[in-house]
XYZ file of C-alpha atoms in Angstrom:
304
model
C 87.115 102.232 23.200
C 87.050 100.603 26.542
C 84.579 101.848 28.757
C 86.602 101.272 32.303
C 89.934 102.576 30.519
C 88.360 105.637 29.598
C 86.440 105.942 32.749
C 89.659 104.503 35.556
C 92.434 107.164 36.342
C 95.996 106.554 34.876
C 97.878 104.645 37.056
C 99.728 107.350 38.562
C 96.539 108.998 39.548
C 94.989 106.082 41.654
C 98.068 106.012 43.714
C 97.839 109.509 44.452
C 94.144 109.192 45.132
C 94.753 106.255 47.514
C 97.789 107.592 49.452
C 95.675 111.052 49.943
C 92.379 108.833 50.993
C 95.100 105.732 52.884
C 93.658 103.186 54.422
C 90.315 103.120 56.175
C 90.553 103.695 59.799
C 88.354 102.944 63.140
C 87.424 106.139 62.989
C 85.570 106.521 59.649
C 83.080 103.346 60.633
C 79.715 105.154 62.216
C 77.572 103.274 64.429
C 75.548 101.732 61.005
C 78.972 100.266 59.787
C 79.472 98.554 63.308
C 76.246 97.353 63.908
C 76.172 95.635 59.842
C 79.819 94.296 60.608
C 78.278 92.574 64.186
C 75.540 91.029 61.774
C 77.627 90.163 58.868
C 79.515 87.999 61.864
C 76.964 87.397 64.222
C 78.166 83.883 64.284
C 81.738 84.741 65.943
C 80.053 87.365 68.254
C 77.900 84.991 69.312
C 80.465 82.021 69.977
C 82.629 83.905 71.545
C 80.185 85.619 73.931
C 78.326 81.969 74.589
C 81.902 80.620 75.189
C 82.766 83.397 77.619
C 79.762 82.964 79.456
C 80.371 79.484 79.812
C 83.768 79.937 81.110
C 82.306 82.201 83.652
C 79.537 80.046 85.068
C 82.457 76.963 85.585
C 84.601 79.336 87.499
C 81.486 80.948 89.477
C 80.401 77.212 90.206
C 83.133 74.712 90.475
C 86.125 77.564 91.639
C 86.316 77.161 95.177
C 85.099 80.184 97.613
C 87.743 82.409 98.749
C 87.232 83.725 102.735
C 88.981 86.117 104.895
C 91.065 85.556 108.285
C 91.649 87.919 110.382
C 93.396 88.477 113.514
C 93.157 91.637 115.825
C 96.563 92.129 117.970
C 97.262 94.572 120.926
C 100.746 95.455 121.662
C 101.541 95.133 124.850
C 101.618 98.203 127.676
C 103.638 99.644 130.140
C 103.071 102.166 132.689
C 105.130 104.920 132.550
C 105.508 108.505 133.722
C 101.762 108.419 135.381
C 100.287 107.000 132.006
C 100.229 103.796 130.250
C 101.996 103.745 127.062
C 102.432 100.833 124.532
C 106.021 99.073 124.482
C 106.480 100.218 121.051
C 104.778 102.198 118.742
C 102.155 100.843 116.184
C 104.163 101.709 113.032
C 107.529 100.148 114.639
C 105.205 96.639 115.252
C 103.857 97.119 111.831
C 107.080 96.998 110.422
C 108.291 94.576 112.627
C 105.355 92.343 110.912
C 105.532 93.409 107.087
C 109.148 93.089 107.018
C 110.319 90.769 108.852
C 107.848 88.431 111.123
C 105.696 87.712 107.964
C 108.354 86.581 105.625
C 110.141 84.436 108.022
C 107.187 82.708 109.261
C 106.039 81.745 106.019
C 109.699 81.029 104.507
C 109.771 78.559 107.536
C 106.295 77.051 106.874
C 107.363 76.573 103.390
C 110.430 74.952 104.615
C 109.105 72.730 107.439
C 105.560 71.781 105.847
C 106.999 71.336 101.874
C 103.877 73.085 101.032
C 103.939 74.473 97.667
C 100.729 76.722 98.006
C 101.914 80.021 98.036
C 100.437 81.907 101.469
C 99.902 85.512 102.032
C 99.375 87.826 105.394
C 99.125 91.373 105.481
C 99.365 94.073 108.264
C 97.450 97.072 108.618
C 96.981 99.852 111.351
C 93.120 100.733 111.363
C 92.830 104.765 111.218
C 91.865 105.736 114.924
C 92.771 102.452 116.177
C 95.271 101.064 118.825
C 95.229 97.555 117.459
C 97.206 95.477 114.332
C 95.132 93.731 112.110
C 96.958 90.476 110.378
C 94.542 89.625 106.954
C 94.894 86.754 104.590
C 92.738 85.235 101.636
C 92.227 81.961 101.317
C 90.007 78.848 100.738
C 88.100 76.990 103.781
C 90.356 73.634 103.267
C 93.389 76.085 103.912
C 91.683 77.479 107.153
C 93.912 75.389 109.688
C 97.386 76.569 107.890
C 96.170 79.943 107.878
C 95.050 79.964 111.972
C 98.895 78.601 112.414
C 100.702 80.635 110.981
C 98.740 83.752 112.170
C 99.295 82.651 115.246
C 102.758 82.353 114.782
C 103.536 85.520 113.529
C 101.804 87.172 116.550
C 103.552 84.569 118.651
C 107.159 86.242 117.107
C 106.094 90.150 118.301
C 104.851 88.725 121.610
C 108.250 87.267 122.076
C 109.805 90.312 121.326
C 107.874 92.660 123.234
C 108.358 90.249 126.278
C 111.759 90.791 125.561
C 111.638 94.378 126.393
C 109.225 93.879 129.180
C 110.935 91.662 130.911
C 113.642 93.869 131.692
C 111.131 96.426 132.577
C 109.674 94.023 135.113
C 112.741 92.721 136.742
C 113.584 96.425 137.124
C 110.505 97.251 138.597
C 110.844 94.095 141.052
C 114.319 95.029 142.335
C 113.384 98.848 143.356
C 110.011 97.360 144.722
C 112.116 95.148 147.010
C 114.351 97.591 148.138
C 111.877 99.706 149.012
C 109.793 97.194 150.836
C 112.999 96.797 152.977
C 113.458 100.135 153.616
C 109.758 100.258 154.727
C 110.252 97.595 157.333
C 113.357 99.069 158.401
C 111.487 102.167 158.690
C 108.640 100.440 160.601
C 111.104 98.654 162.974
C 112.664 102.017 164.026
C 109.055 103.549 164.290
C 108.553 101.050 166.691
C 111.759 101.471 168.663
C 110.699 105.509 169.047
C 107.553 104.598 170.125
C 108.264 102.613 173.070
C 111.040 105.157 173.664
C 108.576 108.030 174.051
C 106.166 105.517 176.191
C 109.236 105.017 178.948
C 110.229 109.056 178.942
C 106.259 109.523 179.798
C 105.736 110.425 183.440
C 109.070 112.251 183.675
C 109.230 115.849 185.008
C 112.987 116.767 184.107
C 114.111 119.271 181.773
C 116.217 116.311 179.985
C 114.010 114.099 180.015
C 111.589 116.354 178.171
C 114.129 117.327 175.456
C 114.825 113.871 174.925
C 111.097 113.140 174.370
C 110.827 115.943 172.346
C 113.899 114.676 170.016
C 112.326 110.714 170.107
C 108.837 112.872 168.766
C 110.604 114.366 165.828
C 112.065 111.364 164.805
C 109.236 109.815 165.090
C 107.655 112.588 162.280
C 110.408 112.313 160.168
C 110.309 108.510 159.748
C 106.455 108.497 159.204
C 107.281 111.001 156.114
C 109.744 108.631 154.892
C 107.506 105.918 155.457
C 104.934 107.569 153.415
C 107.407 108.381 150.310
C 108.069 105.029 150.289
C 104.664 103.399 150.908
C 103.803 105.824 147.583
C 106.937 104.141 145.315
C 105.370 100.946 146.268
C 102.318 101.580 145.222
C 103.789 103.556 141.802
C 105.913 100.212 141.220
C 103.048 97.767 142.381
C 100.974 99.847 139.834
C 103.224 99.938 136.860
C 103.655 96.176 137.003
C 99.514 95.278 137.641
C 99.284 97.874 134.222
C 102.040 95.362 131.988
C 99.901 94.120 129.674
C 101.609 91.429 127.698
C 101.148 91.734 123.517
C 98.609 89.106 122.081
C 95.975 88.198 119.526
C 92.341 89.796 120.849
C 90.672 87.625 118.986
C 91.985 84.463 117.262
C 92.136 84.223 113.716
C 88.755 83.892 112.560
C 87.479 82.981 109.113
C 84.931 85.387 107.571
C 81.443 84.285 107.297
C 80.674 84.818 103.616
C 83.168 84.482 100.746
C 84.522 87.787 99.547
C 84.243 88.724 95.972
C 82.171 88.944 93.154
C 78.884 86.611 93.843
C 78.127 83.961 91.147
C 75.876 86.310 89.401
C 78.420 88.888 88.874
C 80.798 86.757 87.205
C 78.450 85.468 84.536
C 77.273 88.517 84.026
C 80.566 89.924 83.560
C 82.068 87.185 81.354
C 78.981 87.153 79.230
C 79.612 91.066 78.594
C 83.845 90.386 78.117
C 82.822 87.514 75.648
C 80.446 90.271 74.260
C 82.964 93.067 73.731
C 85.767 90.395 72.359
C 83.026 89.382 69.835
C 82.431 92.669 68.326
C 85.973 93.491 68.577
C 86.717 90.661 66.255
C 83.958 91.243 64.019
C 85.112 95.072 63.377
C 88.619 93.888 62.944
C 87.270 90.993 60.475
C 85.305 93.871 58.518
C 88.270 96.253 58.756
C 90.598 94.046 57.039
C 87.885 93.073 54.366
C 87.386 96.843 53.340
C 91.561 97.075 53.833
C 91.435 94.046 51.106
C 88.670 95.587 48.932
C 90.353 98.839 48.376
C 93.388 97.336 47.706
C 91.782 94.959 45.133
C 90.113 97.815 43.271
C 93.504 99.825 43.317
C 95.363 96.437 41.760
C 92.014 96.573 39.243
C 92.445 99.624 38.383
C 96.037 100.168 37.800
C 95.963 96.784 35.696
C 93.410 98.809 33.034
């Protein structure tokens, strides 16, 4: 009698026995199966780990450094109701920037330039702060397109804040006028009341007396008016000394070290992905070689 007929399963039984067992899984190889599957392959981890390095250290070396610009804007001020307050709020200037200063500066740029680079500026409001800050990665050959148009998009809220102070201002300049014509008005009759009173001294007569004291009242009244107005003056001379106009506190500056990983990191990093793909391969390699084995001593068996 044949040995493996008598020993194999019927047919029917080896199917059962391999759809209760199925296929072998990730999760039945221990750490010994992994580590003979990276050896049985060594070859492919090692290629693909060498070649990943490799990769790495080209980027790290020949890729070119990538730098930071940065530009620190204060929105302009006004004084207003016995404090200075900004002409608009931080979040409405931020706004202003993400969604609509940004975009049009660089659509322009685009337009005007034919530059296909693609550019790209963000806004932030630091926590605790009272200044914008305008950011934007780039390369050092870029460095002169990336001081423009930073300085054009804080050129467009500067406009725009102008805008509003400028009506502030010429607001400000009419009431100051009046009321610096009213003062000299008010001066020129102080004047007039003064020599008044200097004629009526000397004079004995009941009249003359009740004239003088009129001429002195007068005289009280339009110092107190001159006073109120001398203080308007000063309010409106004050609010326009305290219009600070919106603008960049300092240019847009390129950092002084590249930002990133350092050329260290990156080899290290690729040498580790190549690493990981490696063994990755090499247990899929081994999975599908059990997957094949099984299936050839099913077909083996089912054939005695």
């Amino acid at each position: 009698m044949d040995r493996r007929r008598a020993t194999s399963p019927p047919p029917d039984l080896s199917d059962e026995l391999l759809y209760q067992q199925g296929p072998p899984t990730a999760d039945e190889m221990n750490l010994a199966d992994i580590w003979v599957a990276v050896m049985r392959r060594k070859l492919i981890v090692g290629v693909l780990a060498v070649g990943s390095s490799a990769i790495g250290l080209l980027y790290a070396f020949f890729a070119p450094p990538i730098y930071e610009y940065t530009t620190i804007i204060e929105v302009g001020t006004r004084y207003l109701g016995g404090r200075i307050e900004l002409v608009e709020s931080l979040e409405t200037a931020r706004v202003k920037l993400a969604d609509g200063y940004i975009a049009q500066t660089l659509r322009e740029h685009v337009t005007e330039s034919k530059d296909a680079k693609r550019y790209e500026v963000k806004v932030e409001v630091p926590k605790n702060s009272q200044v914008l800050i305008l950011t934007s990665k780039g390369t050092a050959e870029n460095e002169s397109t990336y001081v423009t148009l930073h300085e054009a998009i804080v050129g467009r809220l500067r406009a725009d804040n102008l805008r509003v102070q400028e009506a502030i201002r010429k607001d400000l300049e009419a009431r100051l006028e009046l009321q610096q014509r009213s003062l000299a008005e008010l001066r020129q009759q102080s004047r007039f009341f003064d020599a008044q009173l200097r004629r009526l001294e000397g004079h004995g007569e009941m009249p003359v007396n009740e004239l003088s004291y009129l001429t002195t009242l007068r005289l009280a009244d339009n110092q107190r008016a001159q006073a109120e107005i001398v203080s308007l003056i000063d309010s409106a001379r004050l609010q326009l000394a305290n219009m600070r106009e919106t603008q960049a506190l300092v240019s847009p500056m390129r950092s002084i070290d590249p930002i990133g990983a350092s050329k260290g990191v990156v080899i290290v990093f690729s040498a580790i992905v190549g690493l990981v793909i490696g063994i990755l391969v090499a247990l899929f390699f081994e999975f599908t070689r059990k997957v094949r084995l099984r299936a050839d001593r099913v077909n083996s068996g089912g054939m005695s």
